[in-house]
């Protein structure tokens, strides 16, 4: 699987980030800094994306996904995780999170 880190270069975004895999622990590490987009006076974003196929893991998952987040702004609670399956456009589905008709996120 090929995960990639994405920043917000559109509209003058200045956020940065990296994605690495800890081979020993077998987990991914997203490290990023979100900065305000000057022209919008609003936060930009950092994200990790993977357009790939994965085996069905539903039989081994007990119904929970755990995100461990370390932040310099612990009061922020808006971290998001989106997973899409069985959709023609995973990117659209994840962005919509089921709020956009047809997104099935």
mmCIF file of N, CA and C in Angstrom:
data_model
loop_
_atom_site.group_PDB
_atom_site.id
_atom_site.type_symbol
_atom_site.label_atom_id
_atom_site.label_comp_id
_atom_site.label_asym_id
_atom_site.label_seq_id
_atom_site.Cartn_x
_atom_site.Cartn_y
_atom_site.Cartn_z
ATOM 1 N N UNK A 1 0.846 -1.192 0.000
ATOM 2 C CA UNK A 1 0.000 0.000 0.000
ATOM 3 C C UNK A 1 0.879 1.238 0.000
ATOM 4 N N UNK A 2 0.456 2.226 -0.712
ATOM 5 C CA UNK A 2 1.239 3.442 -0.831
ATOM 6 C C UNK A 2 0.448 4.621 -0.293
ATOM 7 N N UNK A 3 0.734 4.978 0.942
ATOM 8 C CA UNK A 3 0.116 6.136 1.549
ATOM 9 C C UNK A 3 0.950 7.347 1.182
ATOM 10 N N UNK A 4 0.279 8.482 0.970
ATOM 11 C CA UNK A 4 1.001 9.719 0.690
ATOM 12 C C UNK A 4 0.469 10.823 1.593
ATOM 13 N N UNK A 5 1.335 11.729 1.931
ATOM 14 C CA UNK A 5 0.963 12.884 2.747
ATOM 15 C C UNK A 5 0.575 14.007 1.803
ATOM 16 N N UNK A 6 -0.469 14.743 2.171
ATOM 17 C CA UNK A 6 -0.954 15.846 1.335
ATOM 18 C C UNK A 6 -1.003 17.121 2.160
ATOM 19 N N UNK A 7 -0.608 18.210 1.528
ATOM 20 C CA UNK A 7 -0.670 19.535 2.160
ATOM 21 C C UNK A 7 -1.726 20.384 1.464
ATOM 22 N N UNK A 8 -1.823 21.624 1.856
ATOM 23 C CA UNK A 8 -2.838 22.537 1.312
ATOM 24 C C UNK A 8 -2.220 23.657 0.477
ATOM 25 N N UNK A 9 -1.569 23.340 -0.654
ATOM 26 C CA UNK A 9 -0.890 24.383 -1.427
ATOM 27 C C UNK A 9 -1.830 25.326 -2.177
ATOM 28 N N UNK A 10 -3.081 24.939 -2.339
ATOM 29 C CA UNK A 10 -4.033 25.780 -3.062
ATOM 30 C C UNK A 10 -4.375 26.999 -2.207
ATOM 31 N N UNK A 11 -4.569 28.136 -2.827
ATOM 32 C CA UNK A 11 -4.973 29.371 -2.140
ATOM 33 C C UNK A 11 -3.927 29.838 -1.124
ATOM 34 N N UNK A 12 -2.659 29.454 -1.318
ATOM 35 C CA UNK A 12 -1.594 29.960 -0.457
ATOM 36 C C UNK A 12 -1.437 29.247 0.872
ATOM 37 N N UNK A 13 -1.915 28.025 0.968
ATOM 38 C CA UNK A 13 -1.776 27.269 2.209
ATOM 39 C C UNK A 13 -0.323 27.041 2.577
ATOM 40 N N UNK A 14 -0.039 27.033 3.864
ATOM 41 C CA UNK A 14 1.335 26.910 4.338
ATOM 42 C C UNK A 14 1.527 25.743 5.289
ATOM 43 N N UNK A 15 0.529 24.869 5.383
ATOM 44 C CA UNK A 15 0.652 23.705 6.249
ATOM 45 C C UNK A 15 1.637 22.713 5.655
ATOM 46 N N UNK A 16 2.323 21.965 6.517
ATOM 47 C CA UNK A 16 3.291 20.972 6.064
ATOM 48 C C UNK A 16 3.138 19.698 6.873
ATOM 49 N N UNK A 17 3.605 18.604 6.318
ATOM 50 C CA UNK A 17 3.533 17.351 7.044
ATOM 51 C C UNK A 17 4.361 16.272 6.392
ATOM 52 N N UNK A 18 4.514 15.172 7.112
ATOM 53 C CA UNK A 18 5.215 14.004 6.598
ATOM 54 C C UNK A 18 4.445 12.752 7.000
ATOM 55 N N UNK A 19 4.636 11.681 6.238
ATOM 56 C CA UNK A 19 4.056 10.372 6.549
ATOM 57 C C UNK A 19 5.193 9.367 6.499
ATOM 58 N N UNK A 20 5.378 8.637 7.584
ATOM 59 C CA UNK A 20 6.389 7.590 7.618
ATOM 60 C C UNK A 20 5.760 6.330 8.199
ATOM 61 N N UNK A 21 6.393 5.212 7.948
ATOM 62 C CA UNK A 21 5.936 3.945 8.513
ATOM 63 C C UNK A 21 6.995 3.454 9.479
ATOM 64 N N UNK A 22 6.560 3.133 10.694
ATOM 65 C CA UNK A 22 7.436 2.530 11.681
ATOM 66 C C UNK A 22 7.451 1.036 11.385
ATOM 67 N N UNK A 23 8.517 0.562 10.746
ATOM 68 C CA UNK A 23 8.591 -0.833 10.315
ATOM 69 C C UNK A 23 8.611 -1.809 11.495
ATOM 70 N N UNK A 24 9.213 -1.404 12.599
ATOM 71 C CA UNK A 24 9.284 -2.294 13.760
ATOM 72 C C UNK A 24 7.907 -2.443 14.401
ATOM 73 N N UNK A 25 7.208 -1.335 14.605
ATOM 74 C CA UNK A 25 5.898 -1.371 15.245
ATOM 75 C C UNK A 25 4.753 -1.598 14.278
ATOM 76 N N UNK A 26 5.045 -1.504 12.971
ATOM 77 C CA UNK A 26 4.042 -1.728 11.917
ATOM 78 C C UNK A 26 2.875 -0.751 12.006
ATOM 79 N N UNK A 27 3.183 0.545 12.155
ATOM 80 C CA UNK A 27 2.148 1.571 12.176
ATOM 81 C C UNK A 27 2.644 2.809 11.443
ATOM 82 N N UNK A 28 1.688 3.624 10.993
ATOM 83 C CA UNK A 28 2.020 4.844 10.291
ATOM 84 C C UNK A 28 2.080 6.026 11.237
ATOM 85 N N UNK A 29 2.940 6.976 10.900
ATOM 86 C CA UNK A 29 3.076 8.197 11.701
ATOM 87 C C UNK A 29 2.870 9.400 10.788
ATOM 88 N N UNK A 30 1.821 10.154 11.047
ATOM 89 C CA UNK A 30 1.561 11.415 10.353
ATOM 90 C C UNK A 30 2.060 12.524 11.265
ATOM 91 N N UNK A 31 2.989 13.313 10.793
ATOM 92 C CA UNK A 31 3.537 14.417 11.569
ATOM 93 C C UNK A 31 3.340 15.676 10.751
ATOM 94 N N UNK A 32 2.570 16.614 11.275
ATOM 95 C CA UNK A 32 2.304 17.807 10.493
ATOM 96 C C UNK A 32 2.011 19.025 11.343
ATOM 97 N N UNK A 33 2.050 20.158 10.684
ATOM 98 C CA UNK A 33 1.708 21.427 11.322
ATOM 99 C C UNK A 33 0.710 22.153 10.427
ATOM 100 N N UNK A 34 -0.455 22.426 10.978
ATOM 101 C CA UNK A 34 -1.491 23.149 10.244
ATOM 102 C C UNK A 34 -1.346 24.626 10.553
ATOM 103 N N UNK A 35 -1.274 25.430 9.492
ATOM 104 C CA UNK A 35 -1.170 26.879 9.637
ATOM 105 C C UNK A 35 -2.357 27.537 8.953
ATOM 106 N N UNK A 36 -2.681 28.734 9.409
ATOM 107 C CA UNK A 36 -3.766 29.483 8.774
ATOM 108 C C UNK A 36 -3.380 29.860 7.346
ATOM 109 N N UNK A 37 -4.360 29.779 6.444
ATOM 110 C CA UNK A 37 -4.183 30.241 5.068
ATOM 111 C C UNK A 37 -4.397 31.754 5.108
ATOM 112 N N UNK A 38 -3.363 32.547 4.843
ATOM 113 C CA UNK A 38 -3.479 34.005 4.996
ATOM 114 C C UNK A 38 -4.648 34.623 4.233
ATOM 115 N N UNK A 39 -4.846 34.197 2.989
ATOM 116 C CA UNK A 39 -5.916 34.814 2.189
ATOM 117 C C UNK A 39 -7.312 34.451 2.697
ATOM 118 N N UNK A 40 -7.436 33.335 3.385
ATOM 119 C CA UNK A 40 -8.745 32.908 3.895
ATOM 120 C C UNK A 40 -8.932 33.221 5.374
ATOM 121 N N UNK A 41 -7.805 33.481 6.054
ATOM 122 C CA UNK A 41 -7.846 33.678 7.502
ATOM 123 C C UNK A 41 -8.549 32.502 8.177
ATOM 124 N N UNK A 42 -8.204 31.299 7.705
ATOM 125 C CA UNK A 42 -8.783 30.060 8.221
ATOM 126 C C UNK A 42 -7.711 28.967 8.150
ATOM 127 N N UNK A 43 -7.869 27.932 8.962
ATOM 128 C CA UNK A 43 -6.864 26.868 8.965
ATOM 129 C C UNK A 43 -6.791 26.114 7.644
ATOM 130 N N UNK A 44 -5.595 25.702 7.291
ATOM 131 C CA UNK A 44 -5.387 24.820 6.151
ATOM 132 C C UNK A 44 -5.562 23.387 6.607
ATOM 133 N N UNK A 45 -4.808 22.460 6.001
ATOM 134 C CA UNK A 45 -4.931 21.061 6.400
ATOM 135 C C UNK A 45 -3.664 20.291 6.070
ATOM 136 N N UNK A 46 -3.490 19.174 6.728
ATOM 137 C CA UNK A 46 -2.555 18.130 6.340
ATOM 138 C C UNK A 46 -3.348 16.832 6.376
ATOM 139 N N UNK A 47 -3.027 15.915 5.490
ATOM 140 C CA UNK A 47 -3.782 14.672 5.401
ATOM 141 C C UNK A 47 -2.900 13.562 4.853
ATOM 142 N N UNK A 48 -3.343 12.336 5.079
ATOM 143 C CA UNK A 48 -2.714 11.161 4.495
ATOM 144 C C UNK A 48 -3.763 10.473 3.652
ATOM 145 N N UNK A 49 -3.372 10.038 2.467
ATOM 146 C CA UNK A 49 -4.322 9.449 1.534
ATOM 147 C C UNK A 49 -3.739 8.158 0.962
ATOM 148 N N UNK A 50 -4.613 7.212 0.699
ATOM 149 C CA UNK A 50 -4.207 5.991 0.027
ATOM 150 C C UNK A 50 -5.367 5.512 -0.831
ATOM 151 N N UNK A 51 -5.165 5.473 -2.129
ATOM 152 C CA UNK A 51 -6.153 4.900 -3.041
ATOM 153 C C UNK A 51 -5.659 3.505 -3.401
ATOM 154 N N UNK A 52 -6.063 2.531 -2.631
ATOM 155 C CA UNK A 52 -5.586 1.172 -2.813
ATOM 156 C C UNK A 52 -6.700 0.216 -2.415
ATOM 157 N N UNK A 53 -6.493 -1.039 -2.588
ATOM 158 C CA UNK A 53 -7.458 -2.023 -2.108
ATOM 159 C C UNK A 53 -6.813 -2.797 -0.971
ATOM 160 N N UNK A 54 -7.621 -3.188 -0.025
ATOM 161 C CA UNK A 54 -7.154 -3.892 1.153
ATOM 162 C C UNK A 54 -8.036 -5.108 1.390
ATOM 163 N N UNK A 55 -7.505 -6.146 2.018
ATOM 164 C CA UNK A 55 -8.345 -7.301 2.341
ATOM 165 C C UNK A 55 -9.422 -6.905 3.351
ATOM 166 N N UNK A 56 -10.528 -7.618 3.330
ATOM 167 C CA UNK A 56 -11.610 -7.381 4.278
ATOM 168 C C UNK A 56 -11.132 -7.760 5.671
ATOM 169 N N UNK A 57 -11.072 -6.792 6.565
ATOM 170 C CA UNK A 57 -10.600 -7.028 7.928
ATOM 171 C C UNK A 57 -11.738 -7.053 8.937
ATOM 172 N N UNK A 58 -12.969 -7.005 8.464
ATOM 173 C CA UNK A 58 -14.107 -6.882 9.378
ATOM 174 C C UNK A 58 -14.218 -8.050 10.351
ATOM 175 N N UNK A 59 -13.763 -9.231 9.981
ATOM 176 C CA UNK A 59 -13.852 -10.381 10.882
ATOM 177 C C UNK A 59 -12.853 -10.295 12.030
ATOM 178 N N UNK A 60 -11.822 -9.472 11.886
ATOM 179 C CA UNK A 60 -10.805 -9.376 12.927
ATOM 180 C C UNK A 60 -10.891 -8.083 13.723
ATOM 181 N N UNK A 61 -11.786 -7.211 13.350
ATOM 182 C CA UNK A 61 -11.924 -5.935 14.037
ATOM 183 C C UNK A 61 -13.119 -6.009 14.983
ATOM 184 N N UNK A 62 -12.932 -5.525 16.189
ATOM 185 C CA UNK A 62 -14.009 -5.592 17.176
ATOM 186 C C UNK A 62 -14.922 -4.380 17.134
ATOM 187 N N UNK A 63 -14.837 -3.601 16.071
ATOM 188 C CA UNK A 63 -15.739 -2.464 15.942
ATOM 189 C C UNK A 63 -15.145 -1.131 16.347
ATOM 190 N N UNK A 64 -13.853 -1.074 16.590
ATOM 191 C CA UNK A 64 -13.236 0.175 17.025
ATOM 192 C C UNK A 64 -11.996 0.486 16.203
ATOM 193 N N UNK A 65 -11.764 1.766 16.011
ATOM 194 C CA UNK A 65 -10.523 2.249 15.433
ATOM 195 C C UNK A 65 -9.958 3.234 16.441
ATOM 196 N N UNK A 66 -8.703 3.073 16.769
ATOM 197 C CA UNK A 66 -8.083 3.939 17.767
ATOM 198 C C UNK A 66 -7.110 4.874 17.067
ATOM 199 N N UNK A 67 -7.292 6.170 17.292
ATOM 200 C CA UNK A 67 -6.359 7.178 16.796
ATOM 201 C C UNK A 67 -5.632 7.753 18.003
ATOM 202 N N UNK A 68 -4.318 7.631 18.010
ATOM 203 C CA UNK A 68 -3.543 8.239 19.077
ATOM 204 C C UNK A 68 -3.017 9.558 18.524
ATOM 205 N N UNK A 69 -3.396 10.652 19.153
ATOM 206 C CA UNK A 69 -3.029 11.977 18.659
ATOM 207 C C UNK A 69 -2.237 12.710 19.722
ATOM 208 N N UNK A 70 -1.087 13.209 19.305
ATOM 209 C CA UNK A 70 -0.318 14.106 20.168
ATOM 210 C C UNK A 70 -0.375 15.473 19.523
ATOM 211 N N UNK A 71 -0.685 16.485 20.307
ATOM 212 C CA UNK A 71 -0.888 17.806 19.728
ATOM 213 C C UNK A 71 -0.349 18.891 20.644
ATOM 214 N N UNK A 72 0.104 19.988 20.032
ATOM 215 C CA UNK A 72 0.506 21.149 20.822
ATOM 216 C C UNK A 72 -0.715 21.994 21.170
ATOM 217 N N UNK A 73 -1.872 21.613 20.628
ATOM 218 C CA UNK A 73 -3.131 22.289 20.938
ATOM 219 C C UNK A 73 -4.146 21.237 21.400
ATOM 220 N N UNK A 74 -3.969 20.704 22.613
ATOM 221 C CA UNK A 74 -4.830 19.606 23.078
ATOM 222 C C UNK A 74 -6.306 19.974 23.203
ATOM 223 N N UNK A 75 -6.614 21.257 23.223
ATOM 224 C CA UNK A 75 -8.015 21.665 23.299
ATOM 225 C C UNK A 75 -8.757 21.436 21.984
ATOM 226 N N UNK A 76 -8.019 21.237 20.895
ATOM 227 C CA UNK A 76 -8.640 20.983 19.599
ATOM 228 C C UNK A 76 -9.144 19.539 19.550
ATOM 229 N N UNK A 77 -10.398 19.363 19.195
ATOM 230 C CA UNK A 77 -10.990 18.025 19.164
ATOM 231 C C UNK A 77 -11.525 17.663 17.783
ATOM 232 N N UNK A 78 -11.085 18.336 16.751
ATOM 233 C CA UNK A 78 -11.644 18.129 15.417
ATOM 234 C C UNK A 78 -10.869 17.192 14.510
ATOM 235 N N UNK A 79 -10.009 16.339 15.064
ATOM 236 C CA UNK A 79 -9.285 15.385 14.224
ATOM 237 C C UNK A 79 -10.286 14.439 13.580
ATOM 238 N N UNK A 80 -10.059 14.072 12.317
ATOM 239 C CA UNK A 80 -11.020 13.247 11.588
ATOM 240 C C UNK A 80 -10.340 12.058 10.937
ATOM 241 N N UNK A 81 -11.088 10.988 10.843
ATOM 242 C CA UNK A 81 -10.656 9.793 10.143
ATOM 243 C C UNK A 81 -11.788 9.390 9.220
ATOM 244 N N UNK A 82 -11.486 9.166 7.951
ATOM 245 C CA UNK A 82 -12.514 8.761 6.995
ATOM 246 C C UNK A 82 -12.057 7.493 6.284
ATOM 247 N N UNK A 83 -12.954 6.534 6.201
ATOM 248 C CA UNK A 83 -12.682 5.277 5.509
ATOM 249 C C UNK A 83 -13.833 5.045 4.543
ATOM 250 N N UNK A 84 -13.512 4.708 3.310
ATOM 251 C CA UNK A 84 -14.554 4.468 2.319
ATOM 252 C C UNK A 84 -14.406 3.062 1.766
ATOM 253 N N UNK A 85 -15.539 2.407 1.547
ATOM 254 C CA UNK A 85 -15.534 1.065 0.954
ATOM 255 C C UNK A 85 -16.747 0.929 0.047
ATOM 256 N N UNK A 86 -16.583 0.213 -1.028
ATOM 257 C CA UNK A 86 -17.702 -0.052 -1.924
ATOM 258 C C UNK A 86 -18.225 1.181 -2.620
ATOM 259 N N UNK A 87 -17.352 2.108 -2.942
ATOM 260 C CA UNK A 87 -17.765 3.338 -3.596
ATOM 261 C C UNK A 87 -16.938 3.551 -4.864
ATOM 262 N N UNK A 88 -17.500 4.208 -5.823
ATOM 263 C CA UNK A 88 -16.791 4.482 -7.071
ATOM 264 C C UNK A 88 -15.669 5.481 -6.845
ATOM 265 N N UNK A 89 -15.902 6.476 -5.978
ATOM 266 C CA UNK A 89 -14.918 7.529 -5.736
ATOM 267 C C UNK A 89 -14.622 7.650 -4.240
ATOM 268 N N UNK A 90 -13.604 6.948 -3.736
ATOM 269 C CA UNK A 90 -13.280 7.047 -2.313
ATOM 270 C C UNK A 90 -12.977 8.471 -1.852
ATOM 271 N N UNK A 91 -12.292 9.266 -2.681
ATOM 272 C CA UNK A 91 -11.976 10.644 -2.277
ATOM 273 C C UNK A 91 -13.241 11.449 -2.045
ATOM 274 N N UNK A 92 -14.191 11.331 -2.958
ATOM 275 C CA UNK A 92 -15.469 12.039 -2.820
ATOM 276 C C UNK A 92 -16.217 11.520 -1.602
ATOM 277 N N UNK A 93 -16.196 10.232 -1.431
ATOM 278 C CA UNK A 93 -16.910 9.618 -0.323
ATOM 279 C C UNK A 93 -16.354 10.080 1.023
ATOM 280 N N UNK A 94 -15.052 10.093 1.163
ATOM 281 C CA UNK A 94 -14.444 10.500 2.429
ATOM 282 C C UNK A 94 -14.657 11.981 2.716
ATOM 283 N N UNK A 95 -14.567 12.812 1.688
ATOM 284 C CA UNK A 95 -14.811 14.242 1.896
ATOM 285 C C UNK A 95 -16.245 14.483 2.314
ATOM 286 N N UNK A 96 -17.173 13.733 1.706
ATOM 287 C CA UNK A 96 -18.587 13.934 1.995
ATOM 288 C C UNK A 96 -19.026 13.352 3.316
ATOM 289 N N UNK A 97 -18.378 12.244 3.723
ATOM 290 C CA UNK A 97 -18.731 11.619 4.989
ATOM 291 C C UNK A 97 -20.209 11.328 5.122
ATOM 292 N N UNK A 98 -20.827 10.948 4.049
ATOM 293 C CA UNK A 98 -22.274 10.648 3.975
ATOM 294 C C UNK A 98 -23.162 11.868 4.028
ATOM 295 N N UNK A 99 -22.588 13.059 4.081
ATOM 296 C CA UNK A 99 -23.421 14.263 4.124
ATOM 297 C C UNK A 99 -23.756 14.748 2.733
ATOM 298 N N UNK A 100 -22.988 14.344 1.734
ATOM 299 C CA UNK A 100 -23.250 14.729 0.351
ATOM 300 C C UNK A 100 -24.002 13.577 -0.301
ATOM 301 N N UNK A 101 -25.086 13.838 -0.982
ATOM 302 C CA UNK A 101 -25.826 12.743 -1.627
ATOM 303 C C UNK A 101 -24.910 11.893 -2.502
ATOM 304 N N UNK A 102 -24.998 10.584 -2.322
ATOM 305 C CA UNK A 102 -24.194 9.659 -3.096
ATOM 306 C C UNK A 102 -22.798 9.414 -2.550
ATOM 307 N N UNK A 103 -22.424 10.044 -1.432
ATOM 308 C CA UNK A 103 -21.054 9.900 -0.947
ATOM 309 C C UNK A 103 -20.828 8.565 -0.229
ATOM 310 N N UNK A 104 -21.818 7.994 0.374
ATOM 311 C CA UNK A 104 -21.715 6.718 1.069
ATOM 312 C C UNK A 104 -20.496 6.612 1.966
ATOM 313 N N UNK A 105 -19.995 7.706 2.538
ATOM 314 C CA UNK A 105 -18.789 7.651 3.354
ATOM 315 C C UNK A 105 -19.006 7.105 4.722
#
